[in-house]
């Protein structure tokens, strides 16, 4: 079966720009979470969506936002990019809150 | 958020069993214990998870202490492909707190 698909795989943006990342979960998975991974901070939770509603949010500034569509696909947006936003952004989906999560391969964002 | 403690690194020989420990003394009754592993430049891969009872799947076994304050991931016969960073994570499922809180993980080296 198809896994979690994240697009694009790589992205280079300039400081001050905004960026939108996309995540298509496994079919039937209604929960989608986003994580940021950097060498210094490791994997950090950004937010989680279920049935188009944000259920939980991590400790990130308001420049980071997301949404989920009726088909469970999700997007995250980062506005006014900063150099420190350079990271691997990972999306994960799960069928139930007590189940295992399936991660995508991530989007590598570089801000210059 | 409940925290986990893992050794920074462990080493094993190919075809030998590996026992990866994890302490989670502040675990709550509704927290599931998850294990994921990550190879460089890839998203985390689900390994196994459980609540109270020991769990087995084709990849590994999860042994959970009776008081649930610690657990051990068991790889029955390590292969070179098992070399990765292994994360022990508590998944909070109570209330609206659906997320995985990653620590630094254990870097497993497998010697041929």
PDB file of C-alpha atoms in Angstrom:
ATOM      1  CA  UNK A   1       0.000   0.000   0.000  1.00  0.00           C
ATOM      2  CA  UNK A   2       1.127   3.571  -0.579  1.00  0.00           C
ATOM      3  CA  UNK A   3       2.931   5.225   2.310  1.00  0.00           C
ATOM      4  CA  UNK A   4       2.850   8.808   3.526  1.00  0.00           C
ATOM      5  CA  UNK A   5       3.788  11.103   0.662  1.00  0.00           C
ATOM      6  CA  UNK A   6       5.420  14.455   1.238  1.00  0.00           C
ATOM      7  CA  UNK A   7       6.079  17.017  -1.449  1.00  0.00           C
ATOM      8  CA  UNK A   8       8.363  18.549  -2.391  1.00  0.00           C
ATOM      9  CA  UNK A   9      11.370  16.542  -1.175  1.00  0.00           C
ATOM     10  CA  UNK A  10      13.732  19.506  -1.266  1.00  0.00           C
ATOM     11  CA  UNK A  11      13.136  23.233  -1.174  1.00  0.00           C
ATOM     12  CA  UNK A  12      15.364  26.281  -1.081  1.00  0.00           C
ATOM     13  CA  UNK A  13      13.819  29.587  -0.025  1.00  0.00           C
ATOM     14  CA  UNK A  14      15.068  33.051   0.796  1.00  0.00           C
ATOM     15  CA  UNK A  15      14.676  34.716   4.196  1.00  0.00           C
ATOM     16  CA  UNK A  16      11.357  36.526   4.446  1.00  0.00           C
ATOM     17  CA  UNK A  17       9.561  34.317   1.935  1.00  0.00           C
ATOM     18  CA  UNK A  18       6.818  31.885   2.813  1.00  0.00           C
ATOM     19  CA  UNK A  19       6.570  28.197   2.026  1.00  0.00           C
ATOM     20  CA  UNK A  20       3.850  25.547   1.845  1.00  0.00           C
ATOM     21  CA  UNK A  21       4.567  21.869   2.347  1.00  0.00           C
ATOM     22  CA  UNK A  22       2.170  19.075   1.476  1.00  0.00           C
ATOM     23  CA  UNK A  23       1.438  15.700   3.057  1.00  0.00           C
ATOM     24  CA  UNK A  24      -0.806  12.907   1.793  1.00  0.00           C
ATOM     25  CA  UNK A  25      -1.462  10.345   4.541  1.00  0.00           C
ATOM     26  CA  UNK A  26      -2.060   6.646   4.134  1.00  0.00           C
ATOM     27  CA  UNK A  27      -5.570   5.968   2.873  1.00  0.00           C
ATOM     28  CA  UNK A  28      -7.928   5.646   5.823  1.00  0.00           C
ATOM     29  CA  UNK A  29      -5.666   7.546   8.231  1.00  0.00           C
ATOM     30  CA  UNK A  30      -7.490  10.617   9.516  1.00  0.00           C
ATOM     31  CA  UNK A  31      -4.854  11.907  11.913  1.00  0.00           C
ATOM     32  CA  UNK A  32      -1.905  13.823  10.475  1.00  0.00           C
ATOM     33  CA  UNK A  33       0.942  15.257  12.555  1.00  0.00           C
ATOM     34  CA  UNK A  34       3.854  17.459  11.597  1.00  0.00           C
ATOM     35  CA  UNK A  35       7.347  17.447  13.098  1.00  0.00           C
ATOM     36  CA  UNK A  36      10.457  19.554  12.624  1.00  0.00           C
ATOM     37  CA  UNK A  37      13.868  17.899  12.841  1.00  0.00           C
ATOM     38  CA  UNK A  38      17.100  19.855  13.258  1.00  0.00           C
ATOM     39  CA  UNK A  39      20.561  18.684  14.384  1.00  0.00           C
ATOM     40  CA  UNK A  40      20.389  20.889  17.468  1.00  0.00           C
ATOM     41  CA  UNK A  41      16.819  20.326  18.671  1.00  0.00           C
ATOM     42  CA  UNK A  42      16.072  16.883  17.312  1.00  0.00           C
ATOM     43  CA  UNK A  43      12.492  15.975  16.438  1.00  0.00           C
ATOM     44  CA  UNK A  44       9.924  18.455  17.698  1.00  0.00           C
ATOM     45  CA  UNK A  45       6.159  18.269  17.433  1.00  0.00           C
ATOM     46  CA  UNK A  46       4.512  21.058  15.445  1.00  0.00           C
ATOM     47  CA  UNK A  47       0.801  20.219  15.320  1.00  0.00           C
ATOM     48  CA  UNK A  48      -1.728  17.460  14.782  1.00  0.00           C
ATOM     49  CA  UNK A  49      -4.921  17.462  12.733  1.00  0.00           C
ATOM     50  CA  UNK A  50      -7.875  15.127  12.836  1.00  0.00           C
ATOM     51  CA  UNK A  51     -10.967  15.489  10.655  1.00  0.00           C
ATOM     52  CA  UNK A  52      -9.885  18.964   9.523  1.00  0.00           C
ATOM     53  CA  UNK A  53      -9.484  20.210  13.115  1.00  0.00           C
ATOM     54  CA  UNK A  54      -6.245  21.042  14.858  1.00  0.00           C
ATOM     55  CA  UNK A  55      -6.216  18.926  18.013  1.00  0.00           C
ATOM     56  CA  UNK A  56      -2.841  19.777  19.432  1.00  0.00           C
ATOM     57  CA  UNK A  57      -0.103  22.315  18.842  1.00  0.00           C
ATOM     58  CA  UNK A  58       3.562  22.359  19.795  1.00  0.00           C
ATOM     59  CA  UNK A  59       5.604  25.256  21.041  1.00  0.00           C
ATOM     60  CA  UNK A  60       6.283  27.061  17.780  1.00  0.00           C
ATOM     61  CA  UNK A  61       5.609  30.688  16.783  1.00  0.00           C
ATOM     62  CA  UNK A  62       2.474  31.683  14.920  1.00  0.00           C
ATOM     63  CA  UNK A  63       4.452  31.806  11.671  1.00  0.00           C
ATOM     64  CA  UNK A  64       3.945  28.050  11.559  1.00  0.00           C
ATOM     65  CA  UNK A  65       0.433  27.048  10.598  1.00  0.00           C
ATOM     66  CA  UNK A  66      -1.325  24.143   9.018  1.00  0.00           C
ATOM     67  CA  UNK A  67      -4.591  22.814   7.779  1.00  0.00           C
ATOM     68  CA  UNK A  68      -6.233  19.572   6.808  1.00  0.00           C
ATOM     69  CA  UNK A  69      -8.622  18.967   3.975  1.00  0.00           C
ATOM     70  CA  UNK A  70     -11.679  16.733   3.826  1.00  0.00           C
ATOM     71  CA  UNK A  71      -9.653  13.985   2.123  1.00  0.00           C
ATOM     72  CA  UNK A  72      -7.211  14.076   5.116  1.00  0.00           C
ATOM     73  CA  UNK A  73      -4.407  15.603   3.058  1.00  0.00           C
ATOM     74  CA  UNK A  74      -2.589  18.247   5.041  1.00  0.00           C
ATOM     75  CA  UNK A  75      -0.481  21.295   4.360  1.00  0.00           C
ATOM     76  CA  UNK A  76       1.770  23.287   6.596  1.00  0.00           C
ATOM     77  CA  UNK A  77       2.788  26.847   5.945  1.00  0.00           C
ATOM     78  CA  UNK A  78       5.692  28.848   7.288  1.00  0.00           C
ATOM     79  CA  UNK A  79       5.584  32.580   6.729  1.00  0.00           C
ATOM     80  CA  UNK A  80       8.397  35.119   6.961  1.00  0.00           C
ATOM     81  CA  UNK A  81      11.069  32.455   6.800  1.00  0.00           C
ATOM     82  CA  UNK A  82      14.122  32.716   9.037  1.00  0.00           C
ATOM     83  CA  UNK A  83      17.486  31.000   8.656  1.00  0.00           C
ATOM     84  CA  UNK A  84      16.660  28.899  11.725  1.00  0.00           C
ATOM     85  CA  UNK A  85      13.670  27.381   9.947  1.00  0.00           C
ATOM     86  CA  UNK A  86      16.050  25.296   7.853  1.00  0.00           C
ATOM     87  CA  UNK A  87      15.158  21.739   8.802  1.00  0.00           C
ATOM     88  CA  UNK A  88      13.687  18.423   7.767  1.00  0.00           C
ATOM     89  CA  UNK A  89       9.903  18.652   8.069  1.00  0.00           C
ATOM     90  CA  UNK A  90       8.217  15.334   8.656  1.00  0.00           C
ATOM     91  CA  UNK A  91       4.601  14.344   8.392  1.00  0.00           C
ATOM     92  CA  UNK A  92       3.131  11.299  10.124  1.00  0.00           C
ATOM     93  CA  UNK A  93      -0.281   9.695   9.911  1.00  0.00           C
ATOM     94  CA  UNK A  94      -2.133   7.201  12.060  1.00  0.00           C
ATOM     95  CA  UNK A  95      -5.493   5.475  11.886  1.00  0.00           C
ATOM     96  CA  UNK A  96      -6.262   5.613  15.602  1.00  0.00           C
ATOM     97  CA  UNK A  97      -4.771   7.561  18.473  1.00  0.00           C
ATOM     98  CA  UNK A  98      -3.596   4.343  20.079  1.00  0.00           C
ATOM     99  CA  UNK A  99      -1.929   3.023  16.936  1.00  0.00           C
ATOM    100  CA  UNK A 100       1.525   3.333  15.430  1.00  0.00           C
ATOM    101  CA  UNK A 101       2.442   6.295  13.256  1.00  0.00           C
ATOM    102  CA  UNK A 102       3.725   6.091   9.684  1.00  0.00           C
ATOM    103  CA  UNK A 103       6.148   8.823   8.714  1.00  0.00           C
ATOM    104  CA  UNK A 104       6.884  10.264   5.316  1.00  0.00           C
ATOM    105  CA  UNK A 105      10.409  10.803   4.013  1.00  0.00           C
ATOM    106  CA  UNK A 106      10.186  14.487   4.791  1.00  0.00           C
ATOM    107  CA  UNK A 107      10.760  17.792   3.051  1.00  0.00           C
ATOM    108  CA  UNK A 108      14.235  19.255   3.414  1.00  0.00           C
ATOM    109  CA  UNK A 109      13.838  23.037   3.640  1.00  0.00           C
ATOM    110  CA  UNK A 110      16.869  25.259   3.311  1.00  0.00           C
ATOM    111  CA  UNK A 111      16.504  28.975   3.994  1.00  0.00           C
ATOM    112  CA  UNK A 112      19.244  31.186   2.590  1.00  0.00           C
TER     113      UNK A 112
ATOM    114  CA  UNK B   1       4.955  15.543  28.976  1.00  0.00           C
ATOM    115  CA  UNK B   2       6.315  12.277  30.291  1.00  0.00           C
ATOM    116  CA  UNK B   3       9.996  11.815  29.431  1.00  0.00           C
ATOM    117  CA  UNK B   4      12.061   8.825  28.420  1.00  0.00           C
ATOM    118  CA  UNK B   5      15.725   8.105  29.130  1.00  0.00           C
ATOM    119  CA  UNK B   6      17.855   6.042  26.782  1.00  0.00           C
ATOM    120  CA  UNK B   7      21.592   5.382  26.482  1.00  0.00           C
ATOM    121  CA  UNK B   8      23.221   7.616  23.893  1.00  0.00           C
ATOM    122  CA  UNK B   9      24.753   4.712  22.020  1.00  0.00           C
ATOM    123  CA  UNK B  10      25.039   0.924  21.978  1.00  0.00           C
ATOM    124  CA  UNK B  11      27.044  -1.515  19.954  1.00  0.00           C
ATOM    125  CA  UNK B  12      26.202  -5.010  18.821  1.00  0.00           C
ATOM    126  CA  UNK B  13      27.556  -7.736  16.598  1.00  0.00           C
ATOM    127  CA  UNK B  14      25.736  -9.033  13.571  1.00  0.00           C
ATOM    128  CA  UNK B  15      23.405 -12.006  14.221  1.00  0.00           C
ATOM    129  CA  UNK B  16      23.435 -11.442  17.977  1.00  0.00           C
ATOM    130  CA  UNK B  17      20.422 -10.279  20.012  1.00  0.00           C
ATOM    131  CA  UNK B  18      20.224  -6.623  21.015  1.00  0.00           C
ATOM    132  CA  UNK B  19      18.424  -5.296  24.071  1.00  0.00           C
ATOM    133  CA  UNK B  20      17.749  -1.559  23.950  1.00  0.00           C
ATOM    134  CA  UNK B  21      16.613  -0.180  27.333  1.00  0.00           C
ATOM    135  CA  UNK B  22      14.315   2.757  28.037  1.00  0.00           C
ATOM    136  CA  UNK B  23      13.287   4.312  31.336  1.00  0.00           C
ATOM    137  CA  UNK B  24      10.014   6.213  31.656  1.00  0.00           C
ATOM    138  CA  UNK B  25       9.374   6.590  35.369  1.00  0.00           C
ATOM    139  CA  UNK B  26       6.720   9.326  34.944  1.00  0.00           C
ATOM    140  CA  UNK B  27       4.551   7.364  32.525  1.00  0.00           C
ATOM    141  CA  UNK B  28       0.812   7.775  33.002  1.00  0.00           C
ATOM    142  CA  UNK B  29      -1.816   5.078  32.752  1.00  0.00           C
ATOM    143  CA  UNK B  30      -2.941   6.074  29.263  1.00  0.00           C
ATOM    144  CA  UNK B  31       0.518   6.477  27.700  1.00  0.00           C
ATOM    145  CA  UNK B  32       1.509   3.960  25.059  1.00  0.00           C
ATOM    146  CA  UNK B  33       5.181   3.023  24.682  1.00  0.00           C
ATOM    147  CA  UNK B  34       6.358   3.382  21.085  1.00  0.00           C
ATOM    148  CA  UNK B  35       9.650   2.543  19.427  1.00  0.00           C
ATOM    149  CA  UNK B  36      10.762   4.055  16.135  1.00  0.00           C
ATOM    150  CA  UNK B  37      14.062   3.968  14.308  1.00  0.00           C
ATOM    151  CA  UNK B  38      15.589   6.401  11.885  1.00  0.00           C
ATOM    152  CA  UNK B  39      18.262   6.087   9.253  1.00  0.00           C
ATOM    153  CA  UNK B  40      20.116   9.182   8.011  1.00  0.00           C
ATOM    154  CA  UNK B  41      18.063  11.397   5.687  1.00  0.00           C
ATOM    155  CA  UNK B  42      14.935   9.299   6.189  1.00  0.00           C
ATOM    156  CA  UNK B  43      11.790   9.687   8.237  1.00  0.00           C
ATOM    157  CA  UNK B  44      11.389   7.594  11.407  1.00  0.00           C
ATOM    158  CA  UNK B  45      10.173   4.054  10.851  1.00  0.00           C
ATOM    159  CA  UNK B  46       7.646   2.442  13.197  1.00  0.00           C
ATOM    160  CA  UNK B  47       9.057  -0.595  15.011  1.00  0.00           C
ATOM    161  CA  UNK B  48       6.594  -1.612  17.716  1.00  0.00           C
ATOM    162  CA  UNK B  49       4.339  -0.230  20.435  1.00  0.00           C
ATOM    163  CA  UNK B  50       2.397  -1.445  23.442  1.00  0.00           C
ATOM    164  CA  UNK B  51       0.509  -0.448  26.579  1.00  0.00           C
ATOM    165  CA  UNK B  52       0.963  -3.043  29.320  1.00  0.00           C
ATOM    166  CA  UNK B  53       1.640  -6.483  27.887  1.00  0.00           C
ATOM    167  CA  UNK B  54       4.734  -7.634  26.046  1.00  0.00           C
ATOM    168  CA  UNK B  55       4.368  -7.355  22.274  1.00  0.00           C
ATOM    169  CA  UNK B  56       5.934  -9.201  19.368  1.00  0.00           C
ATOM    170  CA  UNK B  57       5.971  -8.491  15.665  1.00  0.00           C
ATOM    171  CA  UNK B  58       8.116  -9.497  12.722  1.00  0.00           C
ATOM    172  CA  UNK B  59      10.661  -6.763  13.451  1.00  0.00           C
ATOM    173  CA  UNK B  60      11.132  -6.949  17.199  1.00  0.00           C
ATOM    174  CA  UNK B  61       9.763  -7.676  20.665  1.00  0.00           C
ATOM    175  CA  UNK B  62       8.812  -5.160  23.320  1.00  0.00           C
ATOM    176  CA  UNK B  63       9.184  -6.168  26.945  1.00  0.00           C
ATOM    177  CA  UNK B  64       7.357  -3.864  29.374  1.00  0.00           C
ATOM    178  CA  UNK B  65       8.109  -3.910  33.093  1.00  0.00           C
ATOM    179  CA  UNK B  66       5.233  -4.764  35.391  1.00  0.00           C
ATOM    180  CA  UNK B  67       5.209  -1.240  36.873  1.00  0.00           C
ATOM    181  CA  UNK B  68       5.548   0.191  33.315  1.00  0.00           C
ATOM    182  CA  UNK B  69       8.408   2.449  34.386  1.00  0.00           C
ATOM    183  CA  UNK B  70      10.799   0.853  31.943  1.00  0.00           C
ATOM    184  CA  UNK B  71      10.775  -1.166  28.743  1.00  0.00           C
ATOM    185  CA  UNK B  72      13.207  -2.998  26.489  1.00  0.00           C
ATOM    186  CA  UNK B  73      13.218  -3.300  22.731  1.00  0.00           C
ATOM    187  CA  UNK B  74      14.616  -6.654  21.661  1.00  0.00           C
ATOM    188  CA  UNK B  75      16.034  -7.260  18.210  1.00  0.00           C
ATOM    189  CA  UNK B  76      16.429 -11.017  18.103  1.00  0.00           C
ATOM    190  CA  UNK B  77      19.198 -11.175  15.504  1.00  0.00           C
ATOM    191  CA  UNK B  78      20.824  -7.897  14.578  1.00  0.00           C
ATOM    192  CA  UNK B  79      21.702  -7.263  10.949  1.00  0.00           C
ATOM    193  CA  UNK B  80      23.690  -4.427   9.421  1.00  0.00           C
ATOM    194  CA  UNK B  81      20.380  -2.917   8.268  1.00  0.00           C
ATOM    195  CA  UNK B  82      19.358  -2.510  11.914  1.00  0.00           C
ATOM    196  CA  UNK B  83      22.016   0.150  12.456  1.00  0.00           C
ATOM    197  CA  UNK B  84      20.012   3.307  13.170  1.00  0.00           C
ATOM    198  CA  UNK B  85      18.924   5.749  15.868  1.00  0.00           C
ATOM    199  CA  UNK B  86      16.246   4.102  17.996  1.00  0.00           C
ATOM    200  CA  UNK B  87      13.698   6.307  19.748  1.00  0.00           C
ATOM    201  CA  UNK B  88      11.643   5.228  22.733  1.00  0.00           C
ATOM    202  CA  UNK B  89       8.599   7.477  22.933  1.00  0.00           C
ATOM    203  CA  UNK B  90       5.529   7.811  25.085  1.00  0.00           C
ATOM    204  CA  UNK B  91       2.369   8.538  23.148  1.00  0.00           C
ATOM    205  CA  UNK B  92      -0.055  10.510  25.260  1.00  0.00           C
ATOM    206  CA  UNK B  93      -3.564   9.427  24.389  1.00  0.00           C
ATOM    207  CA  UNK B  94      -5.506  10.985  27.215  1.00  0.00           C
ATOM    208  CA  UNK B  95      -7.617  14.054  26.582  1.00  0.00           C
ATOM    209  CA  UNK B  96      -6.653  15.957  23.438  1.00  0.00           C
ATOM    210  CA  UNK B  97      -2.925  15.393  23.773  1.00  0.00           C
ATOM    211  CA  UNK B  98      -2.177  13.259  20.715  1.00  0.00           C
ATOM    212  CA  UNK B  99       1.510  13.508  19.933  1.00  0.00           C
ATOM    213  CA  UNK B 100       4.870  11.791  20.082  1.00  0.00           C
ATOM    214  CA  UNK B 101       7.563  13.456  22.169  1.00  0.00           C
ATOM    215  CA  UNK B 102      10.961  12.392  20.876  1.00  0.00           C
ATOM    216  CA  UNK B 103      14.112  12.318  22.977  1.00  0.00           C
ATOM    217  CA  UNK B 104      17.633  11.977  21.613  1.00  0.00           C
ATOM    218  CA  UNK B 105      17.403   8.250  21.053  1.00  0.00           C
ATOM    219  CA  UNK B 106      20.044   5.506  21.064  1.00  0.00           C
ATOM    220  CA  UNK B 107      22.483   5.205  18.191  1.00  0.00           C
ATOM    221  CA  UNK B 108      22.865   1.492  17.509  1.00  0.00           C
ATOM    222  CA  UNK B 109      26.018   0.364  15.732  1.00  0.00           C
ATOM    223  CA  UNK B 110      26.077  -3.169  14.339  1.00  0.00           C
ATOM    224  CA  UNK B 111      29.484  -4.700  13.700  1.00  0.00           C
ATOM    225  CA  UNK B 112      29.885  -7.285  10.924  1.00  0.00           C
TER     226      UNK B 112
END
